[in-house]
């Protein structure tokens, strides 16, 4: 995808999953996503700042929540669904988020926390809902 400037539709974000970067594929039928960043900030108030607090960001974590439809037979969708009953390192995999401007953020061992697979009303299309939880520092590749 070329470098996007100005405003853009959310659908221009791309998400890839797989056992490794080399075999990662886009997840079919995802409809929405949200991002939550948790920051660890340590604060202190030394006497030489006349009561003004100082601070230093010391930690970061990210959770990306995706929701869409369960698509049996799609490689990316099947990869995520397969994590439903996994624990430990078996619940991990490669995850990459490509921004519309070409920047990407990726983890080789992101955690896939499947929240819903197949539940809903009898007339609904079966959902696939999951969180991708950061596991260590990501590889951030700036847009070219």
PDB file of C-alpha atoms in Angstrom, residues 6-138:
ATOM      1  CA  UNK A   6      -4.726  13.253   5.214  1.00  0.00           C
ATOM      2  CA  UNK A   7      -7.756  11.535   6.765  1.00  0.00           C
ATOM      3  CA  UNK A   8      -8.491   7.906   5.956  1.00  0.00           C
ATOM      4  CA  UNK A   9     -11.133   5.227   6.534  1.00  0.00           C
ATOM      5  CA  UNK A  10     -10.485   2.755   9.354  1.00  0.00           C
ATOM      6  CA  UNK A  11     -10.641  -0.084   6.809  1.00  0.00           C
ATOM      7  CA  UNK A  12      -7.206   0.977   5.523  1.00  0.00           C
ATOM      8  CA  UNK A  13      -5.572  -0.612   8.607  1.00  0.00           C
ATOM      9  CA  UNK A  14      -4.255  -4.139   7.943  1.00  0.00           C
ATOM     10  CA  UNK A  15      -3.664  -6.949  10.436  1.00  0.00           C
ATOM     11  CA  UNK A  16      -1.541 -10.017   9.710  1.00  0.00           C
ATOM     12  CA  UNK A  17      -1.112 -13.165  11.801  1.00  0.00           C
ATOM     13  CA  UNK A  18       0.787 -16.419  11.557  1.00  0.00           C
ATOM     14  CA  UNK A  19       3.256 -18.738  13.230  1.00  0.00           C
ATOM     15  CA  UNK A  20       6.036 -16.475  11.867  1.00  0.00           C
ATOM     16  CA  UNK A  21       6.387 -13.311   9.791  1.00  0.00           C
ATOM     17  CA  UNK A  22       7.211 -15.323   6.669  1.00  0.00           C
ATOM     18  CA  UNK A  23       3.814 -17.033   6.582  1.00  0.00           C
ATOM     19  CA  UNK A  24       1.637 -14.271   8.055  1.00  0.00           C
ATOM     20  CA  UNK A  25      -1.636 -13.498   6.291  1.00  0.00           C
ATOM     21  CA  UNK A  26      -4.441 -10.989   6.657  1.00  0.00           C
ATOM     22  CA  UNK A  27      -7.385 -12.067   8.831  1.00  0.00           C
ATOM     23  CA  UNK A  28     -10.557 -12.252   6.727  1.00  0.00           C
ATOM     24  CA  UNK A  29     -13.862 -10.752   7.808  1.00  0.00           C
ATOM     25  CA  UNK A  30     -12.709  -8.490  10.634  1.00  0.00           C
ATOM     26  CA  UNK A  31     -15.152  -5.611  11.075  1.00  0.00           C
ATOM     27  CA  UNK A  32     -13.792  -3.438  13.855  1.00  0.00           C
ATOM     28  CA  UNK A  33     -10.838  -2.898  16.133  1.00  0.00           C
ATOM     29  CA  UNK A  34      -9.806  -0.797  19.085  1.00  0.00           C
ATOM     30  CA  UNK A  35      -6.457  -0.095  20.687  1.00  0.00           C
ATOM     31  CA  UNK A  36      -5.638   0.327  24.351  1.00  0.00           C
ATOM     32  CA  UNK A  37      -2.207   1.514  25.466  1.00  0.00           C
ATOM     33  CA  UNK A  38      -1.236   1.167  29.096  1.00  0.00           C
ATOM     34  CA  UNK A  39       1.656   3.283  30.299  1.00  0.00           C
ATOM     35  CA  UNK A  40       3.666   2.844  33.466  1.00  0.00           C
ATOM     36  CA  UNK A  41       4.667   6.210  34.853  1.00  0.00           C
ATOM     37  CA  UNK A  42       6.689   6.640  38.004  1.00  0.00           C
ATOM     38  CA  UNK A  43       6.320   9.981  39.734  1.00  0.00           C
ATOM     39  CA  UNK A  44       8.261  11.666  42.525  1.00  0.00           C
ATOM     40  CA  UNK A  45       8.384  15.088  44.133  1.00  0.00           C
ATOM     41  CA  UNK A  46      11.894  16.168  45.038  1.00  0.00           C
ATOM     42  CA  UNK A  47      12.458  19.117  47.323  1.00  0.00           C
ATOM     43  CA  UNK A  48      14.361  21.089  44.677  1.00  0.00           C
ATOM     44  CA  UNK A  49      11.284  21.350  42.399  1.00  0.00           C
ATOM     45  CA  UNK A  50       9.378  23.471  44.945  1.00  0.00           C
ATOM     46  CA  UNK A  51       6.536  20.971  45.191  1.00  0.00           C
ATOM     47  CA  UNK A  52       6.242  20.260  41.485  1.00  0.00           C
ATOM     48  CA  UNK A  53       6.081  16.617  40.569  1.00  0.00           C
ATOM     49  CA  UNK A  54       8.553  14.970  38.214  1.00  0.00           C
ATOM     50  CA  UNK A  55       7.699  11.891  36.131  1.00  0.00           C
ATOM     51  CA  UNK A  56       9.272   9.275  33.918  1.00  0.00           C
ATOM     52  CA  UNK A  57       7.509   6.830  31.619  1.00  0.00           C
ATOM     53  CA  UNK A  58       8.948   3.436  32.579  1.00  0.00           C
ATOM     54  CA  UNK A  59       6.700   0.865  30.881  1.00  0.00           C
ATOM     55  CA  UNK A  60       4.257   0.304  28.028  1.00  0.00           C
ATOM     56  CA  UNK A  61       1.754  -2.361  27.055  1.00  0.00           C
ATOM     57  CA  UNK A  62      -0.713  -2.551  24.182  1.00  0.00           C
ATOM     58  CA  UNK A  63      -3.902  -4.516  23.611  1.00  0.00           C
ATOM     59  CA  UNK A  64      -5.548  -4.562  20.190  1.00  0.00           C
ATOM     60  CA  UNK A  65      -9.114  -5.861  20.214  1.00  0.00           C
ATOM     61  CA  UNK A  66     -10.530  -7.177  16.932  1.00  0.00           C
ATOM     62  CA  UNK A  67     -14.053  -8.340  16.186  1.00  0.00           C
ATOM     63  CA  UNK A  68     -15.551  -9.827  13.073  1.00  0.00           C
ATOM     64  CA  UNK A  69     -16.934 -13.035  11.669  1.00  0.00           C
ATOM     65  CA  UNK A  70     -15.621 -16.597  11.959  1.00  0.00           C
ATOM     66  CA  UNK A  71     -14.503 -17.627   8.485  1.00  0.00           C
ATOM     67  CA  UNK A  72     -13.603 -21.334   8.429  1.00  0.00           C
ATOM     68  CA  UNK A  73     -10.982 -21.977   5.784  1.00  0.00           C
ATOM     69  CA  UNK A  74      -9.340 -18.541   5.828  1.00  0.00           C
ATOM     70  CA  UNK A  75      -5.723 -18.997   6.938  1.00  0.00           C
ATOM     71  CA  UNK A  76      -5.582 -15.917   9.204  1.00  0.00           C
ATOM     72  CA  UNK A  77      -9.038 -16.466  10.694  1.00  0.00           C
ATOM     73  CA  UNK A  78      -8.276 -20.166  11.338  1.00  0.00           C
ATOM     74  CA  UNK A  79      -4.924 -19.263  12.957  1.00  0.00           C
ATOM     75  CA  UNK A  80      -6.642 -17.036  15.518  1.00  0.00           C
ATOM     76  CA  UNK A  81      -9.553 -19.450  16.136  1.00  0.00           C
ATOM     77  CA  UNK A  82      -7.047 -22.245  16.816  1.00  0.00           C
ATOM     78  CA  UNK A  83      -5.797 -20.291  19.854  1.00  0.00           C
ATOM     79  CA  UNK A  84      -9.138 -20.699  21.699  1.00  0.00           C
ATOM     80  CA  UNK A  85      -8.024 -23.674  23.818  1.00  0.00           C
ATOM     81  CA  UNK A  86      -4.281 -22.905  23.935  1.00  0.00           C
ATOM     82  CA  UNK A  87      -2.240 -21.885  26.974  1.00  0.00           C
ATOM     83  CA  UNK A  88       1.338 -20.827  27.544  1.00  0.00           C
ATOM     84  CA  UNK A  89       3.503 -20.299  24.484  1.00  0.00           C
ATOM     85  CA  UNK A  90       0.963 -22.146  22.328  1.00  0.00           C
ATOM     86  CA  UNK A  91      -1.284 -19.054  22.650  1.00  0.00           C
ATOM     87  CA  UNK A  92       1.390 -16.892  21.006  1.00  0.00           C
ATOM     88  CA  UNK A  93       2.093 -16.033  17.392  1.00  0.00           C
ATOM     89  CA  UNK A  94       3.242 -13.362  14.984  1.00  0.00           C
ATOM     90  CA  UNK A  95       1.028 -10.268  14.754  1.00  0.00           C
ATOM     91  CA  UNK A  96       1.537  -7.164  12.624  1.00  0.00           C
ATOM     92  CA  UNK A  97      -0.532  -4.011  12.354  1.00  0.00           C
ATOM     93  CA  UNK A  98       0.083  -1.932   9.221  1.00  0.00           C
ATOM     94  CA  UNK A  99      -1.073   1.668   9.441  1.00  0.00           C
ATOM     95  CA  UNK A 100      -2.469   3.461   6.372  1.00  0.00           C
ATOM     96  CA  UNK A 101       0.704   5.594   6.124  1.00  0.00           C
ATOM     97  CA  UNK A 102       2.838   2.439   5.790  1.00  0.00           C
ATOM     98  CA  UNK A 103       4.163   2.304   9.365  1.00  0.00           C
ATOM     99  CA  UNK A 104       3.969  -1.154  10.913  1.00  0.00           C
ATOM    100  CA  UNK A 105       4.209  -2.497  14.448  1.00  0.00           C
ATOM    101  CA  UNK A 106       4.793  -6.216  14.969  1.00  0.00           C
ATOM    102  CA  UNK A 107       5.424  -8.805  17.654  1.00  0.00           C
ATOM    103  CA  UNK A 108       6.920 -12.233  16.999  1.00  0.00           C
ATOM    104  CA  UNK A 109       5.244 -13.672  20.108  1.00  0.00           C
ATOM    105  CA  UNK A 110       2.044 -11.688  20.656  1.00  0.00           C
ATOM    106  CA  UNK A 111      -0.584 -13.327  22.847  1.00  0.00           C
ATOM    107  CA  UNK A 112      -3.912 -14.215  21.217  1.00  0.00           C
ATOM    108  CA  UNK A 113      -6.737 -14.086  23.770  1.00  0.00           C
ATOM    109  CA  UNK A 114      -9.854 -15.404  21.977  1.00  0.00           C
ATOM    110  CA  UNK A 115     -12.989 -14.005  23.649  1.00  0.00           C
ATOM    111  CA  UNK A 116     -15.838 -15.298  21.477  1.00  0.00           C
ATOM    112  CA  UNK A 117     -15.969 -17.786  18.667  1.00  0.00           C
ATOM    113  CA  UNK A 118     -19.363 -18.820  17.385  1.00  0.00           C
ATOM    114  CA  UNK A 119     -21.668 -17.410  20.082  1.00  0.00           C
ATOM    115  CA  UNK A 120     -24.758 -15.312  19.467  1.00  0.00           C
ATOM    116  CA  UNK A 121     -28.372 -15.539  18.358  1.00  0.00           C
ATOM    117  CA  UNK A 122     -29.361 -18.444  16.135  1.00  0.00           C
ATOM    118  CA  UNK A 123     -29.777 -16.074  13.165  1.00  0.00           C
ATOM    119  CA  UNK A 124     -26.408 -14.312  13.622  1.00  0.00           C
ATOM    120  CA  UNK A 125     -23.328 -15.012  11.552  1.00  0.00           C
ATOM    121  CA  UNK A 126     -20.838 -16.654  13.936  1.00  0.00           C
ATOM    122  CA  UNK A 127     -18.398 -14.108  15.426  1.00  0.00           C
ATOM    123  CA  UNK A 128     -14.671 -14.202  16.050  1.00  0.00           C
ATOM    124  CA  UNK A 129     -13.617 -11.739  18.745  1.00  0.00           C
ATOM    125  CA  UNK A 130     -10.169 -11.597  20.303  1.00  0.00           C
ATOM    126  CA  UNK A 131      -7.514  -9.450  21.933  1.00  0.00           C
ATOM    127  CA  UNK A 132      -3.914  -9.336  20.803  1.00  0.00           C
ATOM    128  CA  UNK A 133      -1.760  -8.540  23.823  1.00  0.00           C
ATOM    129  CA  UNK A 134       1.752  -7.190  23.438  1.00  0.00           C
ATOM    130  CA  UNK A 135       4.484  -9.511  24.642  1.00  0.00           C
ATOM    131  CA  UNK A 136       7.732  -7.587  24.870  1.00  0.00           C
ATOM    132  CA  UNK A 137       8.895  -4.659  22.805  1.00  0.00           C
ATOM    133  CA  UNK A 138       7.450  -4.537  19.280  1.00  0.00           C
TER     134      UNK A 138
END
